[in-house]
Amino acid sequence: MGTAQAAEPAGNRHTTAATNSVNLSVSGVKKAKIKVKSAGYRKVVRTSTVLRLPAGTYKVRAFTVKRAGAKYTPDRRTVRVRATNNQTILVAFEYTKKTGSTSTGAAQQPIAADPVPAGDLATMFALVNEARSQRQQCGSKSMPPAPPVVYNAEIAEAAQLHAEDMAANSYFDHDSLDGRSFVDRIKATDYPGDPGGENIASGFPTPQDTLRGWLNSPGHCVNLMAPEFDHMGLGFAEHKDPRYSTPVSYWVQDFGYGD
């Protein structure tokens, strides 16, 4: 049976009183958009603030914002916070201003689409955009249709190397054996945008089965349908064990944003 693992697993359900402090520090923009979420808790923060939270695991996600014709991007996308009793945690997001579409600077130019590889990668790319064109029920969350993503060779390089590493070393995890996350792997390439998210899967026999597995898993489904993601790269590798007739598949789906 195939298995899949989302980049940002759902947080643990709260079981204790609100005895923890999460200090969110925002710089570089007057009004940001930062979502703090866990099972049973959701809050959108616009400026620096202190949140009193029960013990648990929280996903803190910063979004790109537009103000007065300029776009402000955070220095990182997502942070997972694990709070235990009587903790004070500081999470800082620094926003950088990028000029709008009237700018002629190379850094502000749209990121061009790259050719999509043939074979199963092309099939998966088409399946993803077909899924994004329709409303999807991601667990309890209904996700509306999202714009198509374009293929990016730099993101695909990070995805492919991770798929090959997992296949070669027979492990299945978002973190590489050397401790790098998908954010680290994408930032190590020449991709000019920001890392967005990652889905991985193993053991599914076809791209169609893999896509179906992601859509049937709430965390993967939300990643796949995220409207803010502009770019996607795919990686695929197989682990062949002579004891078995069928090799084990490893899929990596990485997203980025920056247009």
PDB file of N, CA, C and O in Angstrom, residues 174-182 184-185:
ATOM      1  N   HIS A 174      10.460  14.094   4.959  1.00  0.00           N
ATOM      2  CA  HIS A 174      10.664  15.408   4.348  1.00  0.00           C
ATOM      3  C   HIS A 174      12.070  15.922   4.623  1.00  0.00           C
ATOM      4  O   HIS A 174      12.637  16.659   3.805  1.00  0.00           O
ATOM      5  N   ASP A 175      12.632  15.571   5.760  1.00  0.00           N
ATOM      6  CA  ASP A 175      13.991  15.991   6.081  1.00  0.00           C
ATOM      7  C   ASP A 175      14.984  15.005   5.480  1.00  0.00           C
ATOM      8  O   ASP A 175      14.833  13.787   5.625  1.00  0.00           O
ATOM      9  N   SER A 176      15.996  15.549   4.826  1.00  0.00           N
ATOM     10  CA  SER A 176      17.063  14.705   4.300  1.00  0.00           C
ATOM     11  C   SER A 176      17.849  14.087   5.454  1.00  0.00           C
ATOM     12  O   SER A 176      17.746  14.527   6.601  1.00  0.00           O
ATOM     13  N   LEU A 177      18.646  13.091   5.143  1.00  0.00           N
ATOM     14  CA  LEU A 177      19.444  12.444   6.184  1.00  0.00           C
ATOM     15  C   LEU A 177      20.441  13.410   6.810  1.00  0.00           C
ATOM     16  O   LEU A 177      20.874  13.206   7.949  1.00  0.00           O
ATOM     17  N   ASP A 178      20.804  14.462   6.078  1.00  0.00           N
ATOM     18  CA  ASP A 178      21.713  15.463   6.637  1.00  0.00           C
ATOM     19  C   ASP A 178      20.969  16.576   7.377  1.00  0.00           C
ATOM     20  O   ASP A 178      21.570  17.570   7.787  1.00  0.00           O
ATOM     21  N   GLY A 179      19.643  16.424   7.529  1.00  0.00           N
ATOM     22  CA  GLY A 179      18.869  17.381   8.307  1.00  0.00           C
ATOM     23  C   GLY A 179      18.240  18.516   7.530  1.00  0.00           C
ATOM     24  O   GLY A 179      17.507  19.328   8.102  1.00  0.00           O
ATOM     25  N   ARG A 180      18.466  18.595   6.223  1.00  0.00           N
ATOM     26  CA  ARG A 180      17.900  19.694   5.441  1.00  0.00           C
ATOM     27  C   ARG A 180      16.407  19.497   5.200  1.00  0.00           C
ATOM     28  O   ARG A 180      15.951  18.383   4.969  1.00  0.00           O
ATOM     29  N   SER A 181      15.657  20.587   5.211  1.00  0.00           N
ATOM     30  CA  SER A 181      14.237  20.572   4.905  1.00  0.00           C
ATOM     31  C   SER A 181      14.033  20.895   3.423  1.00  0.00           C
ATOM     32  O   SER A 181      14.985  21.233   2.707  1.00  0.00           O
ATOM     33  N   PHE A 182      12.775  20.823   2.966  1.00  0.00           N
ATOM     34  CA  PHE A 182      12.516  21.183   1.568  1.00  0.00           C
ATOM     35  C   PHE A 182      12.856  22.650   1.319  1.00  0.00           C
ATOM     36  O   PHE A 182      13.272  23.014   0.212  1.00  0.00           O
ATOM     37  N   ASP A 184      15.379  24.311   2.682  1.00  0.00           N
ATOM     38  CA  ASP A 184      16.832  24.332   2.473  1.00  0.00           C
ATOM     39  C   ASP A 184      17.194  23.830   1.085  1.00  0.00           C
ATOM     40  O   ASP A 184      18.066  24.405   0.413  1.00  0.00           O
ATOM     41  N   ARG A 185      16.531  22.756   0.641  1.00  0.00           N
ATOM     42  CA  ARG A 185      16.880  22.166  -0.648  1.00  0.00           C
ATOM     43  C   ARG A 185      16.519  23.089  -1.809  1.00  0.00           C
ATOM     44  O   ARG A 185      17.272  23.211  -2.781  1.00  0.00           O
TER      45      ARG A 185
END
